[in-house]
Amino acid sequence: MHLYNQIYEFAASVGALEGYVYHKKSVAEMDMKALHVWTGNLVDAYDHLPADVLDKVQPSLDLTLNRAISSFNAILEKDHQVLERLNSMISREKECSPDDFQKKKWFQE
């Protein structure tokens, strides 16, 4: 598989996860079995991306994952495996709201 496809599929999965958990009010609203598989797959994909790619995408990845984690924090225990997995892919933790979309997109600059 071409590297660009790998990057796209990884980014799409991270973005989909953020959207899936956005404004969920309880664990009952989520498929926890699927979330365990999903986050495990994300970590596996992250671990397979080349270091030079991660250097380039990490700041944007941090923003997306921090927003997802903010949504999860409202409904999961702090030491939940899903949160541990997501945190393992973050280089810089940032307290933020799930609604923190202040960063300009590359095409808006």
XYZ file of C-alpha atoms in Angstrom:
109
model
C 0.000 0.000 0.000
C 1.286 3.433 -0.867
C 2.325 5.693 2.021
C -0.220 8.374 1.088
C -3.002 5.796 1.347
C -1.733 4.750 4.777
C -1.665 8.342 5.995
C -5.158 8.982 4.626
C -6.642 5.847 6.170
C -5.051 6.578 9.537
C -6.199 10.217 9.531
C -9.704 9.256 8.415
C -9.971 6.717 11.240
C -8.791 9.241 13.840
C -11.239 11.856 12.538
C -14.072 9.330 12.471
C -13.318 8.395 16.079
C -13.453 12.043 17.113
C -16.807 12.414 15.368
C -18.147 9.187 16.847
C -17.515 10.228 20.440
C -18.407 13.909 19.977
C -21.061 14.934 22.515
C -21.803 11.398 23.665
C -23.415 11.517 27.108
C -22.785 7.977 28.348
C -20.980 4.723 27.681
C -24.361 3.219 26.796
C -24.372 5.336 23.624
C -21.164 3.691 22.375
C -20.105 0.275 21.185
C -17.261 -0.323 23.651
C -16.188 -3.578 21.994
C -15.764 -1.734 18.692
C -13.926 1.116 20.454
C -11.385 -1.318 21.884
C -10.717 -2.746 18.417
C -10.749 0.722 16.817
C -8.276 2.279 19.234
C -6.053 -0.797 19.092
C -5.975 -0.539 15.306
C -5.156 3.176 15.525
C -2.177 2.515 17.789
C -0.973 -0.265 15.478
C -1.238 2.015 12.442
C 0.479 4.861 14.308
C 3.332 2.535 15.224
C 3.782 1.604 11.556
C 3.950 5.149 10.188
C 7.479 6.362 9.454
C 9.012 8.772 11.975
C 9.382 11.530 9.360
C 5.645 11.316 8.602
C 4.754 11.460 12.290
C 7.006 14.511 12.705
C 4.903 16.296 10.080
C 1.415 15.207 11.191
C 1.855 15.042 14.979
C 0.688 18.617 15.771
C -2.585 18.088 13.870
C -2.971 14.599 15.305
C -2.504 16.017 18.813
C -5.344 18.501 18.250
C -7.753 15.865 16.971
C -6.926 13.326 19.666
C -7.086 15.923 22.445
C -10.607 16.886 21.337
C -11.629 13.208 21.242
C -10.080 12.630 24.670
C -12.008 15.629 26.013
C -15.230 13.968 24.874
C -14.200 10.617 26.359
C -13.163 12.235 29.660
C -16.780 13.166 30.307
C -17.870 9.516 30.294
C -14.886 7.209 30.870
C -12.693 6.650 33.897
C -9.311 8.364 33.625
C -7.378 5.080 33.478
C -9.631 3.456 30.859
C -7.725 1.481 28.207
C -9.274 3.525 25.381
C -7.872 6.722 26.927
C -4.493 5.119 27.550
C -4.278 4.096 23.904
C -5.220 7.539 22.627
C -2.804 9.232 25.006
C -0.004 6.967 23.752
C -0.243 8.689 20.356
C -0.110 12.246 21.698
C 3.123 14.145 21.970
C 1.586 17.171 23.684
C -1.426 16.961 25.928
C -3.652 20.001 25.906
C -6.738 20.667 27.906
C -9.380 21.586 25.385
C -13.035 21.353 24.668
C -14.463 18.863 22.183
C -15.580 22.039 20.370
C -12.060 23.541 20.132
C -11.869 24.083 16.367
C -9.934 27.367 16.325
C -7.018 26.235 14.188
C -7.157 27.528 10.642
C -7.111 24.864 7.969
C -4.147 24.752 5.594
C -6.323 26.043 2.761
C -7.511 29.053 4.821
C -4.052 30.424 5.531
